[in-house]
PDB file of C-alpha atoms in Angstrom:
ATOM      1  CA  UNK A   1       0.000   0.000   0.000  1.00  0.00           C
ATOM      2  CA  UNK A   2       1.513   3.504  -0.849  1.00  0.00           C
ATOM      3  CA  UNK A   3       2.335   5.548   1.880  1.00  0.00           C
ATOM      4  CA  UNK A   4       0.417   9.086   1.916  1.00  0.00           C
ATOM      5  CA  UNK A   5       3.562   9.915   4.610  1.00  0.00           C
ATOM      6  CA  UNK A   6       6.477  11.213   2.920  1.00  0.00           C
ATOM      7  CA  UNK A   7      10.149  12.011   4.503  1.00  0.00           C
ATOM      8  CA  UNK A   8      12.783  13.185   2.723  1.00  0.00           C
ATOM      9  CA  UNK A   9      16.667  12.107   4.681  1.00  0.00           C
ATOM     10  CA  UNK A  10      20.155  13.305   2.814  1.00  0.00           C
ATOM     11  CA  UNK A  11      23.364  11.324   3.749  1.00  0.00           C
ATOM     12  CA  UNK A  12      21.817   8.144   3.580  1.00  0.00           C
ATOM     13  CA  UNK A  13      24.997   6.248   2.163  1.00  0.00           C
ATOM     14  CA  UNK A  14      25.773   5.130   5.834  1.00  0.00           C
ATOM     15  CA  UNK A  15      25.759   5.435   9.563  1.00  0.00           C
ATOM     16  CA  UNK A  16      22.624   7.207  10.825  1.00  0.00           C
ATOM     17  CA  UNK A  17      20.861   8.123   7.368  1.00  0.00           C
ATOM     18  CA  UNK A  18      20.618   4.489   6.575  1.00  0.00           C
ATOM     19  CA  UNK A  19      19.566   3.101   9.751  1.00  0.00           C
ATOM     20  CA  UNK A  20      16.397   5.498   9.457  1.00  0.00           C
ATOM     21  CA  UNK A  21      15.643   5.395   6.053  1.00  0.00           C
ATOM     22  CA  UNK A  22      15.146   1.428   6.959  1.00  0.00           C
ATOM     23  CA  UNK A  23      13.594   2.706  10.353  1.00  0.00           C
ATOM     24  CA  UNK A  24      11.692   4.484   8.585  1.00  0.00           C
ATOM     25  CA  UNK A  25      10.255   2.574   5.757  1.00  0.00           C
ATOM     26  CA  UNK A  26       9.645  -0.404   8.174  1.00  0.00           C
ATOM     27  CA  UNK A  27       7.085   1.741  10.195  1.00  0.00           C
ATOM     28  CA  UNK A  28       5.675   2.420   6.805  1.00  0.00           C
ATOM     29  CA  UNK A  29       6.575   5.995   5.496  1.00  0.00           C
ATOM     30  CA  UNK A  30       7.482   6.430   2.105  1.00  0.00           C
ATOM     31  CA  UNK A  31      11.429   7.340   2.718  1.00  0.00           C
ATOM     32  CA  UNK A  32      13.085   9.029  -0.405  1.00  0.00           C
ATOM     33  CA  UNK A  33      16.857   8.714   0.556  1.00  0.00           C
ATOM     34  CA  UNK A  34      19.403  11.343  -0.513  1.00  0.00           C
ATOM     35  CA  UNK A  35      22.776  10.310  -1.866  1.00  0.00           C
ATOM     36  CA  UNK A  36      25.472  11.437  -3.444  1.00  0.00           C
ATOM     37  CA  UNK A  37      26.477   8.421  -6.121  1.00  0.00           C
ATOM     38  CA  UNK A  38      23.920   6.343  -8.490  1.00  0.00           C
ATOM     39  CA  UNK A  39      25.918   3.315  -7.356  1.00  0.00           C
ATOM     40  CA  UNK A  40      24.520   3.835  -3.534  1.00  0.00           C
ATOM     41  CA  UNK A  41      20.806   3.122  -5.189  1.00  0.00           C
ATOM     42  CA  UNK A  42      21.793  -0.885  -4.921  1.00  0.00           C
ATOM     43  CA  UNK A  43      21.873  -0.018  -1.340  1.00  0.00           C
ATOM     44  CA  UNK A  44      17.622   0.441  -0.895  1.00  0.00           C
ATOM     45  CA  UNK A  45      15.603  -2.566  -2.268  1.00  0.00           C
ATOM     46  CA  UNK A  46      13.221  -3.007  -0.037  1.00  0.00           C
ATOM     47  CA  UNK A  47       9.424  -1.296  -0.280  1.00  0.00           C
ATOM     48  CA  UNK A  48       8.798   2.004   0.438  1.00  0.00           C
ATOM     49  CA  UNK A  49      12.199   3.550  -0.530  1.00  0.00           C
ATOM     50  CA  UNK A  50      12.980   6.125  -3.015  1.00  0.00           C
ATOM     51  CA  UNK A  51      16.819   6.639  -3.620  1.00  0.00           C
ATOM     52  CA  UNK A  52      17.624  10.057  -5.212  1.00  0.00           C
ATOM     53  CA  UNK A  53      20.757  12.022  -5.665  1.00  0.00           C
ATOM     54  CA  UNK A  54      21.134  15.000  -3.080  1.00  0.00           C
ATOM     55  CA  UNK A  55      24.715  16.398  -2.859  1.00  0.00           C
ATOM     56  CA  UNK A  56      23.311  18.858  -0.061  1.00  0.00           C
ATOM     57  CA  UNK A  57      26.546  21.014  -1.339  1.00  0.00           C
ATOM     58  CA  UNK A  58      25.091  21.493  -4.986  1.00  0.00           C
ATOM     59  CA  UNK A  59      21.850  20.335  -6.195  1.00  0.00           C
ATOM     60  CA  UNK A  60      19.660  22.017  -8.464  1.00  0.00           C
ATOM     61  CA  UNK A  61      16.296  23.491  -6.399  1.00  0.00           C
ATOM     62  CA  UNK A  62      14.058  23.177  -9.272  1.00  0.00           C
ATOM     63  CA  UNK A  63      15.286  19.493 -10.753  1.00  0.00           C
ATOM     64  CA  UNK A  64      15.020  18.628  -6.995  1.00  0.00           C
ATOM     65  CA  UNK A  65      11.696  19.516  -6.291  1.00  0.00           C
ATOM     66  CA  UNK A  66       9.872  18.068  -9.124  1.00  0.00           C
ATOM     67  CA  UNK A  67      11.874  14.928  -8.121  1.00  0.00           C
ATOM     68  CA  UNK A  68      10.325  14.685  -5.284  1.00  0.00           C
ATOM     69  CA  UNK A  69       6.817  15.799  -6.294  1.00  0.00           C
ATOM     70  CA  UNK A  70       6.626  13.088  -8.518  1.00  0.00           C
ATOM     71  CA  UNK A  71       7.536  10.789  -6.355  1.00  0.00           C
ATOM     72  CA  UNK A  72       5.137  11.814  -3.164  1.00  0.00           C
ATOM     73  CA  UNK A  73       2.766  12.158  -5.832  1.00  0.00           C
ATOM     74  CA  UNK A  74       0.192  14.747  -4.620  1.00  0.00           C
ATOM     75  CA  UNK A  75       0.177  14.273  -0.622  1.00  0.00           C
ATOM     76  CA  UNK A  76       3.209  16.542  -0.326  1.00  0.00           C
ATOM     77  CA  UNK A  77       6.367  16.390   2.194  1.00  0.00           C
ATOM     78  CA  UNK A  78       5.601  15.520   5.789  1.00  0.00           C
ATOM     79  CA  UNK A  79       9.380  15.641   7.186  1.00  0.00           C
ATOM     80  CA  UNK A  80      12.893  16.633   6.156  1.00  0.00           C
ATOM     81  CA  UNK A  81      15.883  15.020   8.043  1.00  0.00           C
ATOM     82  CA  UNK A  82      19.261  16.789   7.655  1.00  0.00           C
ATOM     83  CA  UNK A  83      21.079  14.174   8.045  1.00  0.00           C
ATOM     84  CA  UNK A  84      24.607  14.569   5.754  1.00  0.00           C
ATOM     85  CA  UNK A  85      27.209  16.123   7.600  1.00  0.00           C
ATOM     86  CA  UNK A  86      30.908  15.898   7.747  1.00  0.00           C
ATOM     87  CA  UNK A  87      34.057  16.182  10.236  1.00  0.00           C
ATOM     88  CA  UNK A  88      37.119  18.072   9.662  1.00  0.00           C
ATOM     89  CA  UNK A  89      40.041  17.646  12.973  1.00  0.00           C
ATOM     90  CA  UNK A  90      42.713  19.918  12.886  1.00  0.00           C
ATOM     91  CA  UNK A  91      44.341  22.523  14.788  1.00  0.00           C
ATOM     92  CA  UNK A  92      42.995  26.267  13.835  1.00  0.00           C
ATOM     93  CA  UNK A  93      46.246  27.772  12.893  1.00  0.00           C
ATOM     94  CA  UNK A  94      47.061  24.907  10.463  1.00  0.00           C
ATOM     95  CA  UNK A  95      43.282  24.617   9.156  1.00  0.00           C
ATOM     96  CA  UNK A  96      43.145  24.547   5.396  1.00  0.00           C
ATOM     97  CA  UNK A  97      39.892  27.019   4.043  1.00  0.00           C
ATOM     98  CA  UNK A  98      38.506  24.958   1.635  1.00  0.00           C
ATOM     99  CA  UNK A  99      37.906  22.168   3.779  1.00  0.00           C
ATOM    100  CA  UNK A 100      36.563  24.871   6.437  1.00  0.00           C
ATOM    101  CA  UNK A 101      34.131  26.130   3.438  1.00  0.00           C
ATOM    102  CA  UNK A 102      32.951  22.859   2.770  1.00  0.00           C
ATOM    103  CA  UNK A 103      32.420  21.498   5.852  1.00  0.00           C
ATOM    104  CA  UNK A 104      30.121  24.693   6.581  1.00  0.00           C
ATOM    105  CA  UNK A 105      28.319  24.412   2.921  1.00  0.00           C
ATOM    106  CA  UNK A 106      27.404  20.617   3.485  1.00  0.00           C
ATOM    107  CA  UNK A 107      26.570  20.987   7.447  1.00  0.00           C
ATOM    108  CA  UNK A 108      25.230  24.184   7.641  1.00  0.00           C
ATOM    109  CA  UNK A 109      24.524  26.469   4.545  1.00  0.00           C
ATOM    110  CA  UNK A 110      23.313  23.527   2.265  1.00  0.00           C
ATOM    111  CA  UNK A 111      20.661  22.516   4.607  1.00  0.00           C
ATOM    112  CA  UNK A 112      19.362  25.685   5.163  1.00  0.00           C
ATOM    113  CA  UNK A 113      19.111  26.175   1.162  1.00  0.00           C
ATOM    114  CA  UNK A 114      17.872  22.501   0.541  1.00  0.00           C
ATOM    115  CA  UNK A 115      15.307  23.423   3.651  1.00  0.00           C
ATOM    116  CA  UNK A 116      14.214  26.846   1.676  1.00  0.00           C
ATOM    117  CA  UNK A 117      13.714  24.470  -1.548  1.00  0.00           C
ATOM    118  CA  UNK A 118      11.420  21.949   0.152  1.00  0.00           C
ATOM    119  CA  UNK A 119       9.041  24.323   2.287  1.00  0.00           C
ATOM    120  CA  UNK A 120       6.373  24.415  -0.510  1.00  0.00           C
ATOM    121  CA  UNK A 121       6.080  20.947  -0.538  1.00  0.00           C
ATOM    122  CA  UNK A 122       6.040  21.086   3.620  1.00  0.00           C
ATOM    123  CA  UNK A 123       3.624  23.608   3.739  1.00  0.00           C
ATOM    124  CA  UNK A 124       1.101  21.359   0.837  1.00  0.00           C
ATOM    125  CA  UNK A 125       1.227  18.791   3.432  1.00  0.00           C
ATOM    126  CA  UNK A 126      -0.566  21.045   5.960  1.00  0.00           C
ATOM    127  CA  UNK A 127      -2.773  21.758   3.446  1.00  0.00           C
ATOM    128  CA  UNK A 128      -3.804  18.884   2.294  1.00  0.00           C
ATOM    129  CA  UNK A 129      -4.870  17.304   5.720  1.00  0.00           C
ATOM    130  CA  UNK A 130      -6.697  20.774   6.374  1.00  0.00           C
ATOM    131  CA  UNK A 131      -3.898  21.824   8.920  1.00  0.00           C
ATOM    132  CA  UNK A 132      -5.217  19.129  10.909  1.00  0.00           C
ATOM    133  CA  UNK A 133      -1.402  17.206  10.770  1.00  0.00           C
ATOM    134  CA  UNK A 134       2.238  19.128  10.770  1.00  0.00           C
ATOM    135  CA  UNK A 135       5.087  19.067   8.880  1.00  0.00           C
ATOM    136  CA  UNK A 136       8.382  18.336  10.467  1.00  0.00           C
ATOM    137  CA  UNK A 137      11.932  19.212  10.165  1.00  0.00           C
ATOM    138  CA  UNK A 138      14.940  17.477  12.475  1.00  0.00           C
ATOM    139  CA  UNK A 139      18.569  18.905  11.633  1.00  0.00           C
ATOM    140  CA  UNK A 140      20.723  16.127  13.050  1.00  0.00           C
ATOM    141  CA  UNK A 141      22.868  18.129  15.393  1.00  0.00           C
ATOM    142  CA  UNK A 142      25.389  17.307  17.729  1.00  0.00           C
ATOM    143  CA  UNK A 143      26.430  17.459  21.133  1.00  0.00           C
ATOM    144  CA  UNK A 144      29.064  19.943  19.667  1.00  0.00           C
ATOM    145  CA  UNK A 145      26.845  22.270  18.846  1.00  0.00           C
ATOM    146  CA  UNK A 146      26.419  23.588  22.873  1.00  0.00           C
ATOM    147  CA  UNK A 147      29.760  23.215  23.719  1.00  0.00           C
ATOM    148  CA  UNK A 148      33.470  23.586  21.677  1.00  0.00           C
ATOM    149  CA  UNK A 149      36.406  21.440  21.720  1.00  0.00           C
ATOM    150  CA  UNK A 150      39.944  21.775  20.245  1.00  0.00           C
ATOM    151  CA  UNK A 151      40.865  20.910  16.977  1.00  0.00           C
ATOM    152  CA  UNK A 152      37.385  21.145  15.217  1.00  0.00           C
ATOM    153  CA  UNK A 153      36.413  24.498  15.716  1.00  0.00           C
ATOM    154  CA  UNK A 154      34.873  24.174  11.870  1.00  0.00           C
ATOM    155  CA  UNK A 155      32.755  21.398  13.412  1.00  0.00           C
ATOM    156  CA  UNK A 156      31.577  23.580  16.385  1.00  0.00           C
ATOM    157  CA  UNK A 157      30.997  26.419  14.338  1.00  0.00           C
ATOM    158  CA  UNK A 158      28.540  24.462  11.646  1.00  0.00           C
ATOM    159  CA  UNK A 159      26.922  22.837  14.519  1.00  0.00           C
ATOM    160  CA  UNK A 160      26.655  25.671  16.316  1.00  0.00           C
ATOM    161  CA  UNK A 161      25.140  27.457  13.737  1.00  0.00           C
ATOM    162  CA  UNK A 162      22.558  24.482  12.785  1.00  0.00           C
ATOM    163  CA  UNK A 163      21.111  24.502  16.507  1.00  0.00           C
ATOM    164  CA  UNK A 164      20.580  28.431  16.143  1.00  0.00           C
ATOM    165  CA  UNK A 165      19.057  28.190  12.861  1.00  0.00           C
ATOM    166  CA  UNK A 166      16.749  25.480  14.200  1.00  0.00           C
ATOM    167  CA  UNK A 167      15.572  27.978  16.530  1.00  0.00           C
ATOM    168  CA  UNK A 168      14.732  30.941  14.341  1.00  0.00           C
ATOM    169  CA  UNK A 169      12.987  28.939  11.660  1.00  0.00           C
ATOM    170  CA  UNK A 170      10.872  27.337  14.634  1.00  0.00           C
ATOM    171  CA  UNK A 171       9.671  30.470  15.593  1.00  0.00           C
ATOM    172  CA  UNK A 172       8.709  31.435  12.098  1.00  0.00           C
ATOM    173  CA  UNK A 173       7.335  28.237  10.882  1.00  0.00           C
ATOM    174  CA  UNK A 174       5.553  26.663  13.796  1.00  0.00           C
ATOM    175  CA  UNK A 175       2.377  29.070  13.301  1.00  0.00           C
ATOM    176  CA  UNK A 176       2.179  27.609   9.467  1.00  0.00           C
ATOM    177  CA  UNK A 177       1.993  24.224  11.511  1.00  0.00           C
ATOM    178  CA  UNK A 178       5.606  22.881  10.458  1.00  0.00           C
ATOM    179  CA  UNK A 179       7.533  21.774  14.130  1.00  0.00           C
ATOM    180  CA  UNK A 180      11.385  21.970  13.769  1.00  0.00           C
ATOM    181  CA  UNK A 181      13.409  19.905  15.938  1.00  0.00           C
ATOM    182  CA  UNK A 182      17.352  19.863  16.333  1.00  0.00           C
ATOM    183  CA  UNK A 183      18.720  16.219  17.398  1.00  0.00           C
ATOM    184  CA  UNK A 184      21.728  16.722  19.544  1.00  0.00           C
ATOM    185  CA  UNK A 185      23.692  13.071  19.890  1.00  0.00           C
ATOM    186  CA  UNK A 186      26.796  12.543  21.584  1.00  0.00           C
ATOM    187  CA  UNK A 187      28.542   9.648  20.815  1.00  0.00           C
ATOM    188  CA  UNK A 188      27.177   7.467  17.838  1.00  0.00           C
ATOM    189  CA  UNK A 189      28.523   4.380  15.920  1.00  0.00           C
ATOM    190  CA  UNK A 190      28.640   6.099  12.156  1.00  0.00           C
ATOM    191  CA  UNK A 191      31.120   6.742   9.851  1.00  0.00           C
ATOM    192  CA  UNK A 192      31.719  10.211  10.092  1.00  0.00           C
ATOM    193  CA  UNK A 193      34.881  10.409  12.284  1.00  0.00           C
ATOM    194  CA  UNK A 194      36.494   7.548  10.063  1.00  0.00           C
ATOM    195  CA  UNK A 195      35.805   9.689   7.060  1.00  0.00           C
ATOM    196  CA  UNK A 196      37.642  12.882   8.927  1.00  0.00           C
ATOM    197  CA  UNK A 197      40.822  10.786   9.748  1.00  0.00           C
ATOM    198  CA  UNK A 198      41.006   9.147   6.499  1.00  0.00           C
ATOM    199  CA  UNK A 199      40.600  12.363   4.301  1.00  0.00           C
ATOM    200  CA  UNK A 200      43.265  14.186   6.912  1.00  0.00           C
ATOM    201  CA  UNK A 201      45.740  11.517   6.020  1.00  0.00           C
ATOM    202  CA  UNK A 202      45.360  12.705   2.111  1.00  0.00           C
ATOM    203  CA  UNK A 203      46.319  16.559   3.125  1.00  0.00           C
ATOM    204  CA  UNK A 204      49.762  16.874   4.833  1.00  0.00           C
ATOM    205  CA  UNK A 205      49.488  19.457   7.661  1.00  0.00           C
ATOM    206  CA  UNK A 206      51.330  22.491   6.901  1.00  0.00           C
ATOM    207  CA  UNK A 207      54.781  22.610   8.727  1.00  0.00           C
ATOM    208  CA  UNK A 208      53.921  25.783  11.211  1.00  0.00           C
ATOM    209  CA  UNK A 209      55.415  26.609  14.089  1.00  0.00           C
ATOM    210  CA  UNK A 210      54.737  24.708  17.147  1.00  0.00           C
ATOM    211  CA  UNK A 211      54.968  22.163  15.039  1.00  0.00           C
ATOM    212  CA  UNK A 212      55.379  18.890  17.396  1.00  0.00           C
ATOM    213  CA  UNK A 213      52.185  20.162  19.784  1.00  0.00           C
ATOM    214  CA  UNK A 214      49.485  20.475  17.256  1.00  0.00           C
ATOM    215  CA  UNK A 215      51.229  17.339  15.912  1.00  0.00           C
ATOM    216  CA  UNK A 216      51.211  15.275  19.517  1.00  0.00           C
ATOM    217  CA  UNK A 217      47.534  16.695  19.997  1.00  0.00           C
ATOM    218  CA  UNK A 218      46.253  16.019  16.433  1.00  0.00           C
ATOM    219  CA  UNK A 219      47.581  12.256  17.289  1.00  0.00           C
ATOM    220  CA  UNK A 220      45.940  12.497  20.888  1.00  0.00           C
ATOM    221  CA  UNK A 221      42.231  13.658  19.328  1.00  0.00           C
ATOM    222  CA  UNK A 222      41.792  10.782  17.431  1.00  0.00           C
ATOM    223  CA  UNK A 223      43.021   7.794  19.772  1.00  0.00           C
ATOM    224  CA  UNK A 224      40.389   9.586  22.298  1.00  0.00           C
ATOM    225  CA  UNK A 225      37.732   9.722  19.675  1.00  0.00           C
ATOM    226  CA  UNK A 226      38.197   5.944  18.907  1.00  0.00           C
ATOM    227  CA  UNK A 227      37.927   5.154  22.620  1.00  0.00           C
ATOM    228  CA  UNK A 228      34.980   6.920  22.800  1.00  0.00           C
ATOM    229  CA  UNK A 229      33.261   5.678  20.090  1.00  0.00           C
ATOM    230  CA  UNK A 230      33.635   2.064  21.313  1.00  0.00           C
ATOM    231  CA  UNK A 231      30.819   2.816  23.576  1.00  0.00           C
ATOM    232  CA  UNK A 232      29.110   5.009  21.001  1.00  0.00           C
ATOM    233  CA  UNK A 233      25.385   4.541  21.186  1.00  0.00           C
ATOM    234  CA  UNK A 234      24.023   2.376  17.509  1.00  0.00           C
ATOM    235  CA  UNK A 235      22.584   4.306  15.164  1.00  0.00           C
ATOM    236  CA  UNK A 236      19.733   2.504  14.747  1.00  0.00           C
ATOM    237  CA  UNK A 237      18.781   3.121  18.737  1.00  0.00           C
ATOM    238  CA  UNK A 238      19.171   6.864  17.247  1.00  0.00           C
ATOM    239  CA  UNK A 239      16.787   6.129  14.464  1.00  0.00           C
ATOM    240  CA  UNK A 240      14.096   4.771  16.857  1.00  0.00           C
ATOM    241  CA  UNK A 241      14.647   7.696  19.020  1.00  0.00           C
ATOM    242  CA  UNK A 242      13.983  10.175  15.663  1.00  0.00           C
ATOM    243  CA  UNK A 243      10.979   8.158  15.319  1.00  0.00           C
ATOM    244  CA  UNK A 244       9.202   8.968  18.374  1.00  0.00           C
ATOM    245  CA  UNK A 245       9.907  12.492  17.381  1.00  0.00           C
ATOM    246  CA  UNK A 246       8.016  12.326  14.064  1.00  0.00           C
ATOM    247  CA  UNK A 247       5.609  10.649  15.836  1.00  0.00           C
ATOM    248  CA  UNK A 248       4.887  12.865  18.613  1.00  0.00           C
ATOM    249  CA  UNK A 249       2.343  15.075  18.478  1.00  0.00           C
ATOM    250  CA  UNK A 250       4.729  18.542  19.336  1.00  0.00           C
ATOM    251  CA  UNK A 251       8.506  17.852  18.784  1.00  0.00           C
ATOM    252  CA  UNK A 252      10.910  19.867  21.213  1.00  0.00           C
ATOM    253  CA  UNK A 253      13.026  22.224  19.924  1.00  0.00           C
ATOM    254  CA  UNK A 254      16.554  20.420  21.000  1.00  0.00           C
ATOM    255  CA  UNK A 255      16.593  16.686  21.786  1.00  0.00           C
ATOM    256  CA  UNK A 256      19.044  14.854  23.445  1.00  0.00           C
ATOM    257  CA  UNK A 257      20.419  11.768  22.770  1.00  0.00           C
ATOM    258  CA  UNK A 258      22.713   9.342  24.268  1.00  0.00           C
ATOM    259  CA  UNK A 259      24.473   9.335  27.743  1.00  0.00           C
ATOM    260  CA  UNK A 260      27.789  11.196  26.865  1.00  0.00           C
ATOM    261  CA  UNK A 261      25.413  13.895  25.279  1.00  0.00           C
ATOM    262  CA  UNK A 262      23.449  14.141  28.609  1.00  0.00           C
ATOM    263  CA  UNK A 263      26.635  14.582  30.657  1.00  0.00           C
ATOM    264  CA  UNK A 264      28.079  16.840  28.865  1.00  0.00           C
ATOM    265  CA  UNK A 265      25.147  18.814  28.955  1.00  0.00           C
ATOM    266  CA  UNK A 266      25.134  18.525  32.710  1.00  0.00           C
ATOM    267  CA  UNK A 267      28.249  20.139  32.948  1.00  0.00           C
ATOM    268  CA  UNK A 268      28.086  22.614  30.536  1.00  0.00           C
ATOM    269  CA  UNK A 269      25.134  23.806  32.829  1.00  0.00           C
ATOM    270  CA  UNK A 270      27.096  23.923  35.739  1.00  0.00           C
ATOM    271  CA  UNK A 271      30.041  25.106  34.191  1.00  0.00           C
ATOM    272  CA  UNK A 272      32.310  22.970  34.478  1.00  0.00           C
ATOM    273  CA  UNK A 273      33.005  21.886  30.772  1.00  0.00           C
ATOM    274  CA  UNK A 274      36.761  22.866  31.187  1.00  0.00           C
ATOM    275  CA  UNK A 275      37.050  19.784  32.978  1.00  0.00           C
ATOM    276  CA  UNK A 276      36.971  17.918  29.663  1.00  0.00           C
ATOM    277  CA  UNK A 277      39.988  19.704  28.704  1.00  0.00           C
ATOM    278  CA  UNK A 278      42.602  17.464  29.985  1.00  0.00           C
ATOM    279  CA  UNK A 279      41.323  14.794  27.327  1.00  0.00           C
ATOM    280  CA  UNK A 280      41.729  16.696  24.328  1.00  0.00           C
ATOM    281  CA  UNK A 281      44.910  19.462  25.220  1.00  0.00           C
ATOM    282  CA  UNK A 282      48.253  17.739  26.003  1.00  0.00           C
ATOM    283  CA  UNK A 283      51.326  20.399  26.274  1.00  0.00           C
TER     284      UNK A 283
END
């Protein structure tokens, strides 16, 4: 039976984007899953899923939208998930500004404009079911976007930014009956930190001075990383949690998610976040 529920979810390749596209179409909504390569189609067979190609980064607003009007067919969009998003580790003074631009066009300024692109089809939703149902929006956060650590201020900044945004479109959209939601997870089990150190290893680091401590706490960022994602909550515990949210009948403007993200927030409320400082600075 075809789904009158439609979600659109970019960066669907891997990690959390393909644990709720399958989420997603299991608790039958019609899922059309953004990617970036024709060859990642192979990866949705089963019913209910619509692979497109969304580079979040460049995309074409009109060729977009008819995409997906064809494909919900009338009943319109009932969520968008930001999902795509990538990492970038390295010290500020050796941080190269392309990578810094495209980090912030693919986790920040792309989902605004892909947002901007999709809002007609949001707002025919609510008009179709007489503004009787909303539209949502989640913009996978992070953790990182209420506190900063060293050697991805890029990262902070985009995710940062993201959490703010989420607020001032709430405010304007929420009277037009669209909820918008921003998912703050600590920890998860995705592939987004092995992309970061893998793409680092292609760029050598520029040969600054103080040279051997960005170096030793370049080296000392990602061992800590890996230990912490060995107790990284599953994305697909994330992807249940996102459900709920769709499902609920007012989504809150942040939402938490794992236990690292909840202590964290703890002590950025009492102030005592420096205390996480002796992981991630080593003179």
């Amino acid at each position: 039976m075809r789904s009158s529920k439609y979600i659109l979810i970019t960066g669907t390749s891997s990690g959390l984007g393909n644990a709720l596209v399958h989420h997603l179409a299991g608790k039958g909504f019609g899922v059309i899953a953004g990617v970036r390569k024709v060859k990642d189609f192979a990866l949705f067979k089963a019913p209910n899923i619509y692979p497109m190609l969304c580079d979040v980064s460049e995309f074409d607003s009109e060729v977009l939208v008819n995409s997906i009007a064809s494909i919900t067919d009338g009943y319109g969009l009932f969520a968008l998930i930001n999902n795509a998003g990538i990492n970038y580790i390295s010290p500020f003074e050796w941080a190269d500004s392309g990578r810094e631009r495209q980090l912030l066009e693919v986790n920040l300024l792309g989902p605004a404009r892909l947002t901007r692109a999709v809002l007609p089809l949001l707002h025919h939703y609510v008009h179709v079911n007489h503004q009787k149902q909303k539209a949502r929006i989640i913009n996978i956060g992070s953790i990182g976007g209420v506190f900063g650590l060293p050697w991805e201020s890029a990262y902070h900044a985009s995710k940062f930014g993201l959490l703010g945004w989420s607020q001032s479109i709430r405010y304007e959209l929420e009277p037009l009956h669209i909820d918008v939601c921003c998912f703050l997870p600590g920890g998860m089990k995705t592939k987004i930190f092995e992309k970061s150190q893998n793409q680092n290893s292609e760029v050598p680091l520029v040969r600054t001075s103080h040279h051997s401590y960005y170096s030793r706490n370049v080296k000392n960022m990602y061992k800590t990383m890996q230990d912490f994602e060995k107790s990284a909550a599953p994305a697909e515990k994330a992807a249940a949690t996102i459900a709920k949210l769709l499902e609920s009948q007012k989504m809150p403007l942040r939402k938490y998610f794992g236990k690292d993200a909840a202590f964290i927030r703890t002590l950025n409320w009492i102030g005592l976040i420096h205390v996480l400082k002796g992981q991630f600075v080593k003179k």
